[in-house]
Amino acid sequence: MASGSVKTAILPVGGLGSRFLPATKAMPKEMLTVVDKPLVQYAVDEARAAGIENFIFVTGRGKAAIEDHFDHSFELEHTLADRGKNSTVENMRSIMPEPGQIAYVRQQDPLGLGHAIWCARHMLRDEAFAVLLPDIIIDPVAGGDGCLKQLVDAHDDFGGIVLAVEEVPRERVSSYGIIDPGKTTGNRLEIRGMVEKPSAYEAPSNLCITGRYILSTEIFDFLDKGVRGAGGEIQLTDAIADNLGKMPIHGVRFSGRRFDCGSKEGFVAANLHFGLKHPEIAEKVKRTATEIMQQQG
Ligand code: G1P
């Protein structure tokens, strides 16, 4: 298969963000800012670096700010240009995909991640597509490929379905989809089974599925049935599991540092991490963080 064979990505952005209230009362959680970029922008940048050209956002009520973010802001661009801030204008324009490369579909009912992806089914061609959960930011190792690019490369080699996986502490397995790993070669492994949000006792391993997927349209055969799984929701993990034995399914233990920005501690950690790397503010952030730590003992 030709390199960079995956061209379309789905980003589910319909979630309520209730863990971040009141911040998310009038603002989508995907627009929460890590230093100077909204969460959703990190996912889009990672996808573009992996060769993705077409984006499908599965949105919900109150998410218009996401659409505006990926569009022109004429007043702002005009005012900045008048003030000679051309590089800022260029930078803002570079955020936008080409016309027609971005589409939005509504998930009217919050029935789960599998249902969100199913809502985009008519917008896909019959070819592999990516899914990125924007709550999760993965910072590549210096000079290395992004997480989705590592998945696309594995897909070029294996075809089928490819999932990003990572170890989590045993006591955390019930928050994730957990895989049963088979034969492992380097950082790639065959997947023999998977279960959504198992108890620590039921979990087949402590390797969790972590927010980046290369999927096949075959998963819609299962999602069409609307079967409810863990938590009464239509689960993407169950739709993938339904294809075990029917096509290759692999995991990639990706290189890079993951931040779960769906949790407050992950979100604060991401701000600290990217603040400490940001060329304009790194030194000041380091000084301030050190001072605060010393004061708080
Ligand atoms: C979703 C998936 C789960 C995965 C997790 C990654 O769960 O259903 O399999 O491990 O994302 O963060 P959620 O966090 O939406 O409950």
XYZ file of N, CA and C and ligand atoms in Angstrom, residues 113 133 136 175-177 196-197 209-211 213 235 237, ligand 1:
58
model
N -19.040 6.947 22.117
C -18.019 7.194 21.089
C -18.324 6.436 19.795
N -9.068 11.567 19.295
C -9.846 12.156 20.386
C -9.076 13.392 20.866
N -6.990 14.194 24.136
C -5.659 13.634 24.359
C -4.646 14.343 23.468
N -11.002 2.819 33.404
C -11.342 4.076 32.705
C -11.113 3.970 31.204
N -10.624 2.825 30.733
C -10.168 2.732 29.345
C -10.692 1.488 28.620
N -10.446 1.465 27.293
C -10.518 0.223 26.543
C -9.181 -0.478 26.729
N -13.941 -2.921 26.797
C -14.116 -1.528 27.211
C -14.380 -1.444 28.703
N -13.591 -0.636 29.358
C -13.740 -0.322 30.790
C -13.938 -1.573 31.662
N -6.173 1.475 25.112
C -6.353 2.135 23.812
C -6.376 3.624 24.123
N -5.585 4.391 23.383
C -5.403 5.754 23.873
C -5.631 6.890 22.868
N -6.804 6.912 22.284
C -7.240 8.145 21.609
C -6.813 8.345 20.171
N -6.677 6.169 16.368
C -7.101 4.936 15.717
C -6.948 5.076 14.209
N -20.263 1.519 22.011
C -18.814 1.631 22.207
C -18.029 1.335 20.930
N -14.919 0.503 20.934
C -14.110 -0.689 21.233
C -14.860 -1.959 20.826
C -12.662 6.392 25.163
C -12.659 4.961 24.606
C -11.674 4.094 25.372
C -10.294 4.719 25.349
C -10.367 6.165 25.872
C -9.038 6.847 25.665
O -13.195 6.369 26.472
O -13.972 4.442 24.694
O -11.614 2.810 24.797
O -9.402 3.951 26.123
O -11.362 6.933 25.168
O -8.984 8.024 26.378
P -13.730 7.706 27.197
O -12.528 8.426 27.723
O -14.476 8.500 26.179
O -14.620 7.227 28.307
